[in-house]
Structures are given as C-alpha cells and as structure tokens.
C-alpha cells in the first residue's frame, strides 16, 4: 500500500516536471532558434533544415553593424529615451507616490482616486494625439518620454513600498524638526533603494521597448528608435517578402538574402534586455509581489 | 492629549499650508497626469463636434457642434459589425484559452520540489513579458515563416509542403492566442504563485491525514483559497474585452490585407481612420464608444460578482 502510494507520487512528480520542462522549452525555443540562425553563414543557411550551425560565424553581426548610420542613430535614440525617460519617470513617480503614501496628507484620497480612475478610462488615441500635437511635442523625443513618465500602476507599487517603511521614522524626524523635503530625500528614499531599482527597471524596459509612441508621434524615419527601425527590417519586410515568394513559388529553394541578417537584428534589439534580465529579474518579481499584497 | 484635538480643529487650508512641501513634490507627477490623462479626457468633446485641427487645443471646445453624428456614422458603417465582432471574438477566445494557463502553471510550479529547476523554469517563463510585440512577432516569423521557419523546415524535411502560417486566415486565431499566452503566462503566474505560497500549510497537513492526494489538495484547498484573486483577475480581463492589443494586432497584420477581415479590431480601426485618414472626430468617437462600453462591462461584471457574494474590484 505504502509502496504503491510513493510510486504514484514519483510518477506524479515526473508528469509535473515534464510539463514544466515543456513550458520552459517552448518559451526558450524561439530565442535559441534565432541565435542559431544568426550564427549561420549565408551558404549554410541556404542548405535548409540546418538548425545548429556547424561552423558558427559572426559575419552577420559584422554585416549588420556595417548597415550604416540608421542602426547607430536608432541605438542613440533608444539610449537617450531610455536614460532620460527613466530618470524623469522615477523622479516624478517617487515623489508622487511618497505624497499619497502619507496617511496624514489632506486631499490624499482625492488624488488617489484621480490616479486610479485613469487606469479604467482615458481619452484614447486621437485626443491624446491632439494634446501632444498642441503641446508642440510632435517629432520630438519628449512625445515618447513624457506621456509614459507617470505610470499609475508603478506609482501604486511605489506607494506600497513606502507604506511598508515604519511610520516611527517619519514621526521621530518630525520631532527633530526635519522638513518634509528632508524626510523624503534623506530618510525615506535612501531606505527604498530596492523600490527605486524595481520601478526604475520597469520604466527602463518600457522605454526600451517603446515603439507605439514613435509610430504615432514621430514622422521622421531618421528619428526612429530601435524598435521602430527593427520593425521596418524584421516584420513588414518579412511578411511582404514571404507573400511574394509564396506567390511566385520560388521560396522552396531560394531564401531571401537578408533572412539571417534579420535574425541578427532581432538579437540586437533584445540582446541588452536578455543580458541583464537574469540578474535583475528578482526585482521585477518583487515588484509584482508587492503589488499583489496591496489588494 | 490636548494637542491632537486642536490640530484637528485647524481649518483645511491651514493644514494644506503645513504640507506645502509635499504638494510641491507631487507637482511634477500631477502635471504629467493632468496633461496626458485628463487633458485628453477633456478633449473627448471632439467626439461631439467637427474638430478643426487648425484651432489646436481650442478646437476641443470651439469647433462646430454636431451632436451624436459620429457615433451614428460608426454604427451605420460597414465596419461596425466587423470590428465589433472581431474585437469581441478575439478577446473572448484569448480569455477562454488563456485565462486558466497561468493558474495551472502556478499550481504546477508549486508542486515542484527541486528549487533550482523551479527557479530556472520561472525565470525563463517571465522572459517574453520583457520583449516588445515587434520582437515577439519577429520571433514568431522565425518559427513559422515559410522560407526559414523552424516548423516549415521540419515539414519540408518530412516531405510536406510549406504553409504560410502567419498569412492565412485559418491559422490567425491559434497564432494570435498562442502568442498572447506565450508572452504572458509566466508573468501572470507570479501573482497566483504569491497567493498560493501564502496559504497556511496546516490545511494541507490536515488534508493529507484525511487521505487527500495532491490533486484533491489543489482542488479543495489551493483553488478555493485563491478564488478571490482569480475572480479579481477575471473582472479585470472582462473589463478589457474591448481593449484589443493594438501593438500585437498592428505588428501581426502589418500590411497583410488578407487578414483585415478577421483581424481588424477597434484600436487598429481608430488608428487607421483617425491618424492615417485624419477623420479626427470620427476616430475619437469610435475610441470613446469603446471606452464607455469597457467601463460598463467592468462595472456590470463587478456588480454580478458582488451579487454572487464575492469580493468585487470596487
């Protein structure tokens, strides 16, 4: 009886483990495949069916970088948007979150409700576009940075972080005659480094991946950030190419020459995120955990 | 004991003055919210007038009023049925096929005893959440493309013909739903996992003594305990039934006109009429139509849930 039960348990464990392994592999597979393709030489790629490169080469990477100023400009734009955006967003978010975390602040409820309401209703694409146009932000990077600089969700996360700090800290600082500025910048913020790291990372990833605002608010293709530039290379072209290849029936034996370069383009756009991701993912998870405690 | 009483008696404005530094600190954030959330909301007046872009922001109020003209135009238009149907069907399909996946994933992770393996699977599964839709669709293309895709390579190696998975209507739903799940299941599981790990282990011990296996433990203890969270997530999802994922649809469909008839959703339509055809008021009205229905859906399902005796969202 006992033996039978433990046998069943072992079996059950393996079923679970296999499902989890499958989930992990399905998630990882596209990335691995793209990396493998990007390391293929053009010739090897044309002999189809090969997934693991026999002689890995970095040719595609070199070729991709030689593509001229477009990619360099796109990287520059994305770095500017990510760095400036994250700094501004973190500043505005932390200060606002600190305010609504103060239980004693008059009007705290009202401000809180104003923020929460925007999570369920908004002006929508067109009125927002008109506002940004009227503010003279069209065709500037501020049109990408500023509208994204105050995520209400992140503000609520940050507020929860601040609320977890002991109130006594504040109270004793008030008794010592510290000003509110002093309490925020010298006591509360230095104690919330983990919160700043978490929220800062959320913003940084958001700005890095941003292309929607660029699509709407930038007319000049020369200004495109990375994701938009890559969208031109990898999605639109791929679909159009495939369609024509399919139609003309030549795709069976001849590949579009830029296919492996496209794979390299994908790697260039996700590479920086995936490189830092394993080291910072615990902060992301922490952020969600804190958020779920609130509810 | 005297002091708090006098503090409370102070007038509202004196208390406000005492906190001026905090208000000053909140100002940048509040300005951003007012400019980019509330000003566009005020701009929804353009749904009821014939917005004149030359007037700039004043056009929100000073254009010629036309009442519900744009809403009528939308409801009477050929596109109304099509995009409403597409939006609802796509989101319902995503909800039915995808909602339970993170819950099951969290339950499975919770059963895994090997900490290293568990952490590795978790870390990998969160990854797609951090890449953009542009890249996600590009990855799909790498897997499913007829010319270089892994799937078609395997098909050809087996002597089958290539299929243009991302271009044909019959594969549209599996592709859209699959990519949504792929991108989000790991990340969404975190919140369930957090709730599960907070469950008191005494209950499981009692259940084991009563002879419950692990399936029964999951069914009779874990799921009922996290039910409020599941209900809340479901509510949020229902509120988002009309919030089709613009980024996903826009990247997926691209210039492939053969997918318009089943893939055209409210958001892509708003973008098209509003910002490429510059029918600004009309586009805004379609957007407002969606926003209001979404709000009604959310409030309605919240009311239903509360009537059924669960905790609502508000």
Coordinates of C-alpha atoms in Angstrom, one line a residue:
Chain A
X1 CA 0.0 0.0 0.0
X2 CA 2.7 2.4 1.1
X3 CA 5.0 1.4 -1.7
X4 CA 2.2 1.8 -4.3
X5 CA 1.4 5.3 -3.0
X6 CA 5.0 6.5 -3.2
X7 CA 5.3 5.0 -6.7
X8 CA 2.3 7.0 -7.7
X9 CA 3.8 10.1 -6.1
X10 CA 7.1 9.7 -8.1
X11 CA 5.1 9.3 -11.3
X12 CA 3.1 12.4 -10.5
X13 CA 6.3 14.3 -9.8
X14 CA 7.7 13.4 -13.2
X15 CA 4.5 14.3 -15.0
X16 CA 4.7 17.8 -13.4
X17 CA 8.4 18.1 -14.2
X18 CA 7.9 17.2 -17.8
X19 CA 5.1 19.7 -18.2
X20 CA 7.2 22.4 -16.7
X21 CA 10.1 21.5 -18.8
X22 CA 8.0 21.7 -21.9
X23 CA 6.7 25.1 -20.9
X24 CA 10.2 26.3 -20.3
X25 CA 11.4 24.9 -23.7
X26 CA 8.6 26.4 -25.6
X27 CA 9.4 29.8 -24.1
X28 CA 13.1 29.4 -24.8
X29 CA 13.0 27.8 -28.2
X30 CA 12.3 30.9 -30.4
X31 CA 15.2 32.7 -28.8
X32 CA 17.6 29.8 -29.3
X33 CA 16.5 29.3 -32.9
X34 CA 17.1 33.0 -33.7
X35 CA 20.5 32.8 -32.1
X36 CA 21.3 29.7 -34.1
X37 CA 20.2 31.2 -37.3
X38 CA 22.1 34.4 -36.7
X39 CA 25.3 32.4 -36.4
X40 CA 24.8 30.6 -39.7
X41 CA 26.8 31.6 -42.7
X42 CA 24.8 32.6 -45.8
X43 CA 25.7 29.4 -47.6
X44 CA 24.9 27.1 -44.8
X45 CA 21.6 28.8 -44.4
X46 CA 20.6 28.1 -48.0
X47 CA 21.0 24.4 -47.4
X48 CA 17.8 24.2 -45.5
X49 CA 17.0 22.1 -42.5
X50 CA 20.1 23.0 -40.6
X51 CA 19.4 24.4 -37.2
X52 CA 22.7 24.0 -35.4
X53 CA 25.5 25.8 -37.2
X54 CA 28.4 23.6 -38.0
X55 CA 30.8 26.5 -38.3
X56 CA 29.4 29.4 -36.3
X57 CA 30.3 32.7 -37.7
X58 CA 29.9 36.3 -36.6
X59 CA 29.7 37.5 -40.2
X60 CA 26.1 38.5 -39.9
X61 CA 26.8 40.7 -36.9
X62 CA 29.6 42.5 -38.8
X63 CA 27.4 42.9 -41.8
X64 CA 24.6 44.2 -39.6
X65 CA 26.8 46.8 -38.0
X66 CA 28.0 48.0 -41.4
X67 CA 24.4 48.8 -42.3
X68 CA 25.4 52.4 -41.8
X69 CA 24.1 55.2 -39.6
X70 CA 20.5 54.0 -39.4
X71 CA 21.1 51.4 -36.7
X72 CA 23.6 53.6 -34.9
X73 CA 21.1 56.5 -34.8
X74 CA 18.4 54.2 -33.7
X75 CA 20.5 52.9 -30.8
X76 CA 21.4 56.5 -29.9
X77 CA 17.7 57.5 -29.9
X78 CA 16.7 54.5 -27.8
X79 CA 19.5 55.1 -25.3
X80 CA 18.5 58.7 -24.9
X81 CA 14.8 57.9 -24.5
X82 CA 15.6 55.1 -22.0
X83 CA 18.0 57.0 -19.8
X84 CA 16.3 60.4 -19.8
X85 CA 12.9 58.8 -19.6
X86 CA 13.7 56.5 -16.7
X87 CA 15.3 59.4 -14.8
X88 CA 12.3 61.7 -15.3
X89 CA 9.8 59.0 -14.7
X90 CA 11.5 57.8 -11.5
X91 CA 11.7 61.3 -10.2
X92 CA 8.0 62.1 -10.8
X93 CA 6.7 58.7 -9.7
X94 CA 8.7 58.5 -6.5
X95 CA 7.7 62.0 -5.4
X96 CA 4.0 61.5 -6.2
X97 CA 4.0 58.1 -4.6
X98 CA 5.6 59.5 -1.5
X99 CA 2.8 62.1 -1.2
X100 CA -0.1 59.6 -1.5
X101 CA 1.7 57.3 0.9
X102 CA 1.5 59.9 3.6
X103 CA -1.6 59.0 5.6
X104 CA -1.9 62.5 7.1
X105 CA -1.9 64.5 3.8
X106 CA -5.1 66.5 3.2
X107 CA -6.6 65.6 -0.2
X108 CA -4.8 62.3 -0.3
X109 CA -7.9 60.3 -1.1
X110 CA -8.9 62.7 -3.9
X111 CA -5.6 62.5 -5.6
X112 CA -5.5 58.7 -5.2
X113 CA -8.9 58.4 -6.9
X114 CA -7.9 60.7 -9.7
X115 CA -5.0 58.4 -10.4
X116 CA -6.9 55.2 -10.1
X117 CA -9.7 56.4 -12.5
X118 CA -7.1 56.8 -15.3
X119 CA -6.5 53.1 -15.1
X120 CA -10.0 52.4 -16.2
X121 CA -10.8 55.2 -18.5
X122 CA -8.8 57.5 -20.8
X123 CA -9.2 60.0 -23.6
X124 CA -8.0 57.5 -26.2
X125 CA -5.6 57.6 -29.1
X126 CA -6.9 60.6 -31.0
X127 CA -7.5 63.2 -28.3
X128 CA -4.1 62.2 -26.8
X129 CA -2.5 62.7 -30.2
X130 CA -4.2 66.2 -30.4
X131 CA -2.9 67.2 -27.0
X132 CA 0.6 66.1 -27.8
X133 CA 0.4 68.0 -31.1
X134 CA -0.9 71.1 -29.4
X135 CA 1.9 71.0 -26.8
X136 CA 4.3 71.1 -29.7
X137 CA 5.8 67.7 -28.9
X138 CA 5.2 66.1 -32.2
X139 CA 8.5 64.9 -33.8
X140 CA 10.4 65.2 -30.6
X141 CA 11.5 62.5 -28.2
X142 CA 9.6 64.2 -25.5
X143 CA 6.4 62.9 -27.1
X144 CA 7.7 59.4 -26.2
X145 CA 9.2 60.2 -22.9
X146 CA 6.7 62.5 -21.2
X147 CA 3.4 60.6 -21.7
X148 CA 5.0 57.4 -20.4
X149 CA 6.7 59.1 -17.5
X150 CA 3.9 58.6 -15.0
X151 CA 2.5 55.1 -14.9
X152 CA -0.2 55.0 -12.3
X153 CA 0.4 51.3 -11.8
X154 CA 4.1 52.0 -10.9
X155 CA 3.0 54.8 -8.7
X156 CA 0.8 52.5 -6.7
X157 CA 3.6 49.9 -6.4
X158 CA 5.9 52.6 -5.1
X159 CA 3.3 53.9 -2.7
X160 CA 3.0 50.3 -1.3
X161 CA 6.8 50.2 -0.9
X162 CA 6.8 53.5 1.0
X163 CA 3.9 52.4 3.2
X164 CA 5.9 49.4 4.4
X165 CA 8.5 51.6 6.0
X166 CA 8.0 52.2 9.7
X167 CA 5.9 55.3 10.4
X168 CA 8.1 55.9 13.5
X169 CA 10.9 57.0 11.3
X170 CA 8.8 59.9 9.9
X171 CA 7.4 60.8 13.3
X172 CA 10.8 61.0 15.0
X173 CA 12.2 63.0 12.1
X174 CA 9.2 65.5 12.5
X175 CA 10.0 65.8 16.2
X176 CA 13.6 66.6 15.3
X177 CA 12.3 69.4 13.2
X178 CA 13.1 67.9 9.8
X179 CA 11.3 69.4 6.9
X180 CA 9.2 67.2 4.5
X181 CA 11.8 67.6 1.8
X182 CA 14.4 66.4 4.3
X183 CA 12.3 63.4 5.4
X184 CA 11.7 62.3 1.8
X185 CA 15.2 62.7 0.4
X186 CA 17.3 62.0 3.4
X187 CA 15.3 59.3 5.2
X188 CA 12.6 57.6 3.1
X189 CA 14.3 57.5 -0.3
X190 CA 17.6 56.1 0.8
X191 CA 15.8 53.3 2.6
X192 CA 13.9 52.5 -0.6
X193 CA 16.7 51.6 -2.9
X194 CA 15.2 48.3 -3.8
X195 CA 11.9 50.1 -4.7
X196 CA 13.8 52.6 -6.9
X197 CA 15.6 49.7 -8.6
X198 CA 12.4 47.8 -9.3
X199 CA 10.4 50.7 -10.6
X200 CA 13.3 52.1 -12.5
X201 CA 13.7 48.8 -14.2
X202 CA 10.1 48.6 -15.2
X203 CA 10.3 52.1 -16.7
X204 CA 13.6 51.3 -18.4
X205 CA 12.2 48.2 -20.1
X206 CA 9.1 50.1 -21.1
X207 CA 11.1 52.8 -22.8
X208 CA 13.5 50.4 -24.4
X209 CA 10.6 48.5 -26.0
X210 CA 8.7 51.7 -26.9
X211 CA 7.6 51.9 -30.5
X212 CA 3.9 52.7 -30.3
X213 CA 4.5 56.4 -29.4
X214 CA 7.2 56.6 -32.0
X215 CA 4.7 55.2 -34.6
X216 CA 2.2 57.9 -33.6
X217 CA 4.3 60.9 -32.8
X218 CA 7.4 60.7 -35.0
X219 CA 7.0 61.4 -38.7
X220 CA 10.7 61.5 -39.5
X221 CA 12.0 58.0 -40.0
X222 CA 15.5 59.3 -39.2
X223 CA 14.4 59.8 -35.7
X224 CA 13.1 56.3 -35.2
X225 CA 14.2 54.5 -32.0
X226 CA 15.5 50.9 -32.2
X227 CA 12.2 49.0 -32.1
X228 CA 10.7 51.1 -34.9
X229 CA 13.8 50.7 -37.0
X230 CA 13.8 47.0 -36.4
X231 CA 10.1 46.8 -37.2
X232 CA 10.9 48.1 -40.6
X233 CA 13.6 45.4 -41.1
X234 CA 12.0 42.4 -39.5
X235 CA 8.2 42.4 -39.6
X236 CA 7.0 44.4 -42.6
X237 CA 9.6 43.2 -44.9
X238 CA 9.5 39.6 -43.8
X239 CA 5.7 39.4 -44.3
X240 CA 5.8 41.1 -47.7
X241 CA 8.8 39.0 -48.8
X242 CA 7.2 35.8 -47.8
X243 CA 4.0 36.7 -49.5
X244 CA 5.7 37.4 -52.8
X245 CA 8.0 34.4 -52.5
X246 CA 5.0 32.2 -51.8
X247 CA 3.1 33.6 -54.8
X248 CA 6.0 33.1 -57.2
X249 CA 6.8 29.7 -55.9
X250 CA 10.5 30.3 -55.7
X251 CA 10.8 30.1 -52.0
X252 CA 11.3 26.4 -51.9
X253 CA 14.9 26.6 -53.0
X254 CA 16.0 30.2 -52.6
X255 CA 16.0 32.2 -49.4
X256 CA 15.7 36.0 -49.1
X257 CA 19.3 37.0 -48.7
X258 CA 18.7 39.2 -45.7
X259 CA 17.0 36.5 -43.6
X260 CA 20.0 35.7 -41.4
X261 CA 20.7 39.4 -41.0
X262 CA 17.1 39.8 -39.8
X263 CA 17.8 37.3 -37.1
X264 CA 20.8 39.4 -36.1
X265 CA 18.6 42.4 -36.0
X266 CA 16.3 40.7 -33.5
X267 CA 19.3 39.8 -31.4
X268 CA 20.5 43.4 -31.4
X269 CA 17.1 44.6 -30.2
X270 CA 16.6 42.1 -27.4
X271 CA 20.2 41.3 -26.5
X272 CA 20.7 44.1 -24.0
X273 CA 17.5 43.2 -22.2
X274 CA 18.2 39.5 -22.1
X275 CA 21.7 40.1 -21.0
X276 CA 20.8 42.0 -17.9
X277 CA 17.5 40.1 -17.3
X278 CA 18.7 37.2 -15.3
X279 CA 20.4 39.5 -12.8
X280 CA 17.6 41.9 -12.3
X281 CA 14.5 39.6 -12.7
X282 CA 14.2 39.2 -8.9
X283 CA 13.5 42.9 -8.7
X284 CA 10.7 42.6 -11.2
X285 CA 9.2 39.7 -9.3
X286 CA 9.5 41.7 -6.1
X287 CA 7.5 44.5 -7.8
X288 CA 4.6 42.2 -8.6
X289 CA 4.6 40.6 -5.2
X290 CA 4.4 44.0 -3.5
X291 CA 1.6 44.9 -5.9
X292 CA -0.4 41.8 -5.0
X293 CA -0.1 42.4 -1.3
X294 CA -1.9 45.7 -1.7
X295 CA -5.1 44.1 -3.0
Chain B
X1 CA -3.9 64.7 24.8
X2 CA -5.0 68.3 24.1
X3 CA -2.8 68.8 21.2
X4 CA -4.3 66.4 18.6
X5 CA -7.7 67.9 19.3
X6 CA -6.5 71.4 18.4
X7 CA -4.7 70.1 15.3
X8 CA -7.9 68.5 14.1
X9 CA -9.8 71.8 14.7
X10 CA -7.5 73.7 12.4
X11 CA -9.1 74.7 9.2
X12 CA -8.5 72.7 6.0
X13 CA -6.4 75.5 4.4
X14 CA -4.1 75.8 7.4
X15 CA -3.5 72.0 7.2
X16 CA -2.9 72.3 3.5
X17 CA -0.3 75.0 4.1
X18 CA 1.5 72.9 6.6
X19 CA 2.1 70.3 3.8
X20 CA 3.2 72.7 1.0
X21 CA 6.5 70.9 0.6
X22 CA 4.7 67.6 -0.1
X23 CA 2.3 69.2 -2.6
X24 CA 5.3 70.7 -4.3
X25 CA 7.0 67.3 -4.6
X26 CA 3.9 65.8 -6.1
X27 CA 3.5 68.6 -8.6
X28 CA 5.6 67.1 -11.5
X29 CA 3.7 63.8 -11.3
X30 CA 0.3 65.5 -11.1
X31 CA 1.1 67.8 -14.0
X32 CA 2.0 64.8 -16.1
X33 CA -1.3 63.1 -15.2
X34 CA -3.3 66.2 -15.9
X35 CA -1.5 66.8 -19.2
X36 CA -1.5 63.3 -20.6
X37 CA -4.5 61.7 -19.0
X38 CA -7.0 64.3 -18.0
X39 CA -6.5 66.8 -20.8
X40 CA -7.2 64.1 -23.5
X41 CA -10.3 63.2 -21.5
X42 CA -11.4 66.8 -21.7
X43 CA -10.6 66.6 -25.4
X44 CA -13.3 63.9 -25.8
X45 CA -15.6 66.8 -26.5
X46 CA -14.2 66.5 -30.0
X47 CA -16.4 63.4 -30.4
X48 CA -19.4 65.7 -30.4
X49 CA -18.1 68.4 -32.7
X50 CA -16.5 68.6 -36.1
X51 CA -13.0 69.1 -34.8
X52 CA -11.0 71.7 -36.6
X53 CA -7.3 70.9 -36.2
X54 CA -6.2 74.4 -37.1
X55 CA -7.6 75.7 -33.8
X56 CA -5.3 73.4 -32.0
X57 CA -6.3 72.6 -28.4
X58 CA -9.0 75.3 -28.6
X59 CA -10.7 73.1 -31.3
X60 CA -11.8 70.8 -28.5
X61 CA -14.4 73.4 -27.5
X62 CA -14.6 75.9 -30.3
X63 CA -15.3 73.6 -33.3
X64 CA -18.8 73.3 -34.7
X65 CA -21.0 71.0 -32.6
X66 CA -22.6 68.1 -34.3
X67 CA -24.2 66.0 -31.5
X68 CA -24.0 62.3 -32.0
X69 CA -23.3 62.4 -35.7
X70 CA -20.0 60.4 -35.5
X71 CA -21.5 57.7 -33.3
X72 CA -24.4 57.3 -35.7
X73 CA -21.9 57.2 -38.6
X74 CA -19.9 54.5 -36.9
X75 CA -22.9 52.3 -36.0
X76 CA -24.3 52.6 -39.5
X77 CA -21.0 51.9 -41.2
X78 CA -20.0 48.7 -42.9
X79 CA -17.1 48.3 -40.4
X80 CA -19.1 48.4 -37.3
X81 CA -20.3 44.8 -37.3
X82 CA -17.0 43.5 -38.5
X83 CA -14.7 45.2 -36.0
X84 CA -17.0 44.7 -33.0
X85 CA -17.3 41.0 -33.9
X86 CA -13.5 40.7 -34.4
X87 CA -12.7 42.5 -31.2
X88 CA -15.1 40.6 -29.0
X89 CA -14.3 37.2 -30.6
X90 CA -10.5 37.6 -30.3
X91 CA -10.7 38.7 -26.7
X92 CA -13.2 36.1 -25.7
X93 CA -11.0 33.4 -27.3
X94 CA -8.0 34.8 -25.5
X95 CA -9.9 34.8 -22.3
X96 CA -11.2 31.2 -22.6
X97 CA -8.0 29.7 -23.9
X98 CA -5.5 31.8 -21.9
X99 CA -7.0 32.7 -18.6
X100 CA -6.5 29.4 -16.8
X101 CA -3.0 28.9 -18.1
X102 CA -1.1 31.0 -15.5
X103 CA -3.2 29.5 -12.8
X104 CA -2.4 25.9 -13.8
X105 CA 1.2 26.9 -14.3
X106 CA 1.4 28.3 -10.8
X107 CA -0.2 25.2 -9.4
X108 CA 2.4 23.0 -11.2
X109 CA 5.3 25.2 -10.1
X110 CA 4.0 25.0 -6.5
X111 CA 4.2 21.2 -6.7
X112 CA 7.8 21.2 -7.9
X113 CA 10.2 20.4 -5.0
X114 CA 13.5 20.9 -6.8
X115 CA 14.2 24.6 -6.1
X116 CA 16.8 25.1 -8.8
X117 CA 14.7 23.6 -11.5
X118 CA 11.7 25.6 -10.4
X119 CA 13.6 28.8 -10.3
X120 CA 15.0 28.2 -13.8
X121 CA 11.6 27.5 -15.3
X122 CA 10.2 30.6 -13.6
X123 CA 13.0 32.8 -14.8
X124 CA 12.7 31.6 -18.4
X125 CA 8.9 31.8 -18.4
X126 CA 8.9 35.5 -17.4
X127 CA 11.3 36.4 -20.2
X128 CA 8.8 37.0 -23.0
X129 CA 7.0 39.6 -20.9
X130 CA 10.0 41.9 -21.3
X131 CA 10.3 41.9 -25.0
X132 CA 8.2 44.2 -27.3
X133 CA 5.5 43.0 -29.6
X134 CA 7.7 43.9 -32.5
X135 CA 10.2 41.4 -31.4
X136 CA 7.6 38.8 -30.4
X137 CA 6.1 38.8 -33.9
X138 CA 9.6 38.7 -35.4
X139 CA 10.3 35.6 -33.3
X140 CA 7.0 34.1 -34.5
X141 CA 8.1 34.8 -38.0
X142 CA 11.4 33.0 -37.3
X143 CA 9.5 29.9 -36.2
X144 CA 6.6 29.9 -38.6
X145 CA 7.9 31.6 -41.8
X146 CA 7.5 29.5 -44.9
X147 CA 11.0 30.4 -46.0
X148 CA 13.2 30.0 -42.9
X149 CA 10.8 28.9 -40.2
X150 CA 11.6 26.0 -37.9
X151 CA 8.2 24.5 -38.3
X152 CA 8.2 24.6 -42.1
X153 CA 11.8 23.4 -42.2
X154 CA 10.6 20.3 -40.3
X155 CA 7.6 19.9 -42.6
X156 CA 9.8 20.1 -45.7
X157 CA 12.3 17.7 -44.2
X158 CA 9.4 15.3 -43.8
X159 CA 8.3 15.8 -47.4
X160 CA 5.4 18.1 -46.6
X161 CA 4.7 21.4 -48.2
X162 CA 5.4 24.8 -46.5
X163 CA 2.5 26.6 -45.0
X164 CA 2.3 30.4 -44.7
X165 CA 1.0 30.2 -41.1
X166 CA 1.0 33.9 -40.4
X167 CA -0.6 34.9 -43.6
X168 CA -3.6 32.6 -43.8
X169 CA -6.9 33.3 -42.1
X170 CA -7.4 29.7 -40.8
X171 CA -4.3 30.0 -38.6
X172 CA -5.0 33.5 -37.4
X173 CA -6.7 32.6 -34.1
X174 CA -4.2 30.0 -33.0
X175 CA -1.4 32.3 -33.8
X176 CA -2.8 35.3 -32.0
X177 CA -4.0 33.4 -29.0
X178 CA -0.8 31.3 -28.8
X179 CA 1.4 34.4 -28.9
X180 CA -0.6 36.1 -26.2
X181 CA -0.3 33.1 -24.0
X182 CA 3.4 32.6 -24.7
X183 CA 4.1 36.3 -23.9
X184 CA 2.1 36.5 -20.7
X185 CA 1.6 33.2 -18.9
X186 CA 4.8 33.2 -16.9
X187 CA 4.4 36.7 -15.8
X188 CA 0.8 36.4 -14.9
X189 CA 1.5 33.3 -12.8
X190 CA 3.6 35.3 -10.3
X191 CA 0.6 36.8 -8.7
X192 CA -1.1 33.4 -8.3
X193 CA 2.1 31.9 -7.0
X194 CA 2.4 34.6 -4.4
X195 CA -1.1 33.9 -3.3
X196 CA -0.5 30.2 -3.2
X197 CA 2.7 30.5 -1.1
X198 CA 0.7 32.5 1.4
X199 CA -1.7 29.6 2.2
X200 CA -1.4 28.2 5.7
X201 CA 0.3 24.8 5.4
X202 CA -1.8 23.4 8.3
X203 CA -4.7 22.9 5.9
X204 CA -2.6 20.7 3.7
X205 CA -1.4 18.6 6.6
X206 CA -4.9 18.1 7.8
X207 CA -5.9 17.1 4.3
X208 CA -3.1 14.6 4.0
X209 CA -4.2 13.0 7.2
X210 CA -7.7 12.8 5.8
X211 CA -6.2 10.9 2.8
X212 CA -6.3 13.6 0.2
X213 CA -3.9 13.2 -2.7
X214 CA -2.2 16.2 -4.3
X215 CA -4.8 16.7 -7.0
X216 CA -7.5 16.8 -4.3
X217 CA -5.4 19.2 -2.3
X218 CA -5.1 21.5 -5.2
X219 CA -8.8 21.3 -6.0
X220 CA -10.2 21.5 -2.5
X221 CA -7.7 23.8 -0.7
X222 CA -5.5 25.8 -3.1
X223 CA -8.1 26.8 -5.7
X224 CA -10.8 27.8 -3.2
X225 CA -8.3 29.8 -1.2
X226 CA -7.1 31.9 -4.1
X227 CA -10.6 32.2 -5.6
X228 CA -10.9 35.9 -4.7
X229 CA -7.7 36.6 -6.6
X230 CA -9.0 34.6 -9.6
X231 CA -12.3 36.5 -9.6
X232 CA -10.4 39.8 -9.5
X233 CA -8.2 38.9 -12.4
X234 CA -11.3 37.7 -14.3
X235 CA -13.0 41.0 -13.7
X236 CA -10.0 42.9 -15.0
X237 CA -10.0 40.7 -18.1
X238 CA -13.7 41.3 -18.7
X239 CA -13.2 45.0 -18.4
X240 CA -10.5 44.6 -21.1
X241 CA -12.7 42.7 -23.5
X242 CA -12.7 45.6 -25.9
X243 CA -9.1 46.6 -25.3
X244 CA -7.7 44.6 -28.1
X245 CA -4.0 44.6 -28.0
X246 CA -3.2 47.2 -30.6
X247 CA 0.5 46.5 -30.6
X248 CA 0.0 42.8 -31.2
X249 CA -2.6 43.2 -33.9
X250 CA -0.7 46.0 -35.6
X251 CA 2.5 44.1 -35.8
X252 CA 1.0 40.8 -36.7
X253 CA -1.2 42.1 -39.5
X254 CA 1.3 44.6 -40.8
X255 CA 0.5 45.1 -44.5
X256 CA -1.2 41.8 -45.0
X257 CA -4.5 42.8 -46.3
X258 CA -5.9 39.3 -46.4
X259 CA -6.1 39.3 -42.6
X260 CA -8.1 42.6 -42.3
X261 CA -11.5 41.0 -42.5
X262 CA -10.8 38.9 -39.3
X263 CA -8.0 40.8 -37.7
X264 CA -9.3 44.4 -37.9
X265 CA -10.2 45.4 -34.3
X266 CA -11.4 48.7 -32.7
X267 CA -8.0 50.0 -31.9
X268 CA -6.5 49.4 -35.4
X269 CA -9.6 50.9 -36.9
X270 CA -9.3 54.0 -34.7
X271 CA -5.7 54.4 -35.8
X272 CA -6.5 53.9 -39.4
X273 CA -9.4 56.4 -39.7
X274 CA -8.0 58.8 -37.1
X275 CA -4.4 59.1 -37.8
X276 CA -3.9 57.9 -41.4
X277 CA -7.2 59.2 -42.9
X278 CA -7.3 62.2 -40.5
X279 CA -11.0 61.8 -39.7
X280 CA -10.1 63.0 -36.2
X281 CA -13.5 63.5 -34.6
X282 CA -14.8 60.2 -36.0
X283 CA -11.7 58.3 -34.8
X284 CA -12.1 59.9 -31.3
X285 CA -15.8 58.9 -31.2
X286 CA -15.0 55.3 -32.0
X287 CA -12.4 55.3 -29.3
X288 CA -14.9 56.8 -26.8
X289 CA -17.5 54.2 -27.8
X290 CA -15.0 51.5 -26.9
X291 CA -14.0 53.2 -23.6
X292 CA -17.6 53.6 -22.4
X293 CA -18.5 50.0 -23.2
X294 CA -15.4 48.7 -21.5
X295 CA -16.4 50.7 -18.4
X296 CA -19.9 49.4 -18.5
X297 CA -18.6 45.8 -18.9
X298 CA -16.3 46.2 -15.9
X299 CA -19.0 47.8 -13.7
X300 CA -21.5 45.2 -14.8
X301 CA -19.4 42.2 -14.1
X302 CA -18.3 43.7 -10.8
X303 CA -21.9 44.1 -9.8
X304 CA -22.7 40.5 -10.8
X305 CA -19.7 39.2 -8.9
X306 CA -20.8 41.1 -5.8
X307 CA -24.3 39.8 -6.1
X308 CA -22.8 36.3 -6.1
X309 CA -21.2 37.0 -2.8
X310 CA -17.6 37.5 -3.9
X311 CA -15.4 40.5 -3.3
X312 CA -15.6 42.9 -6.2
X313 CA -13.0 45.2 -7.5
X314 CA -14.7 48.3 -6.1

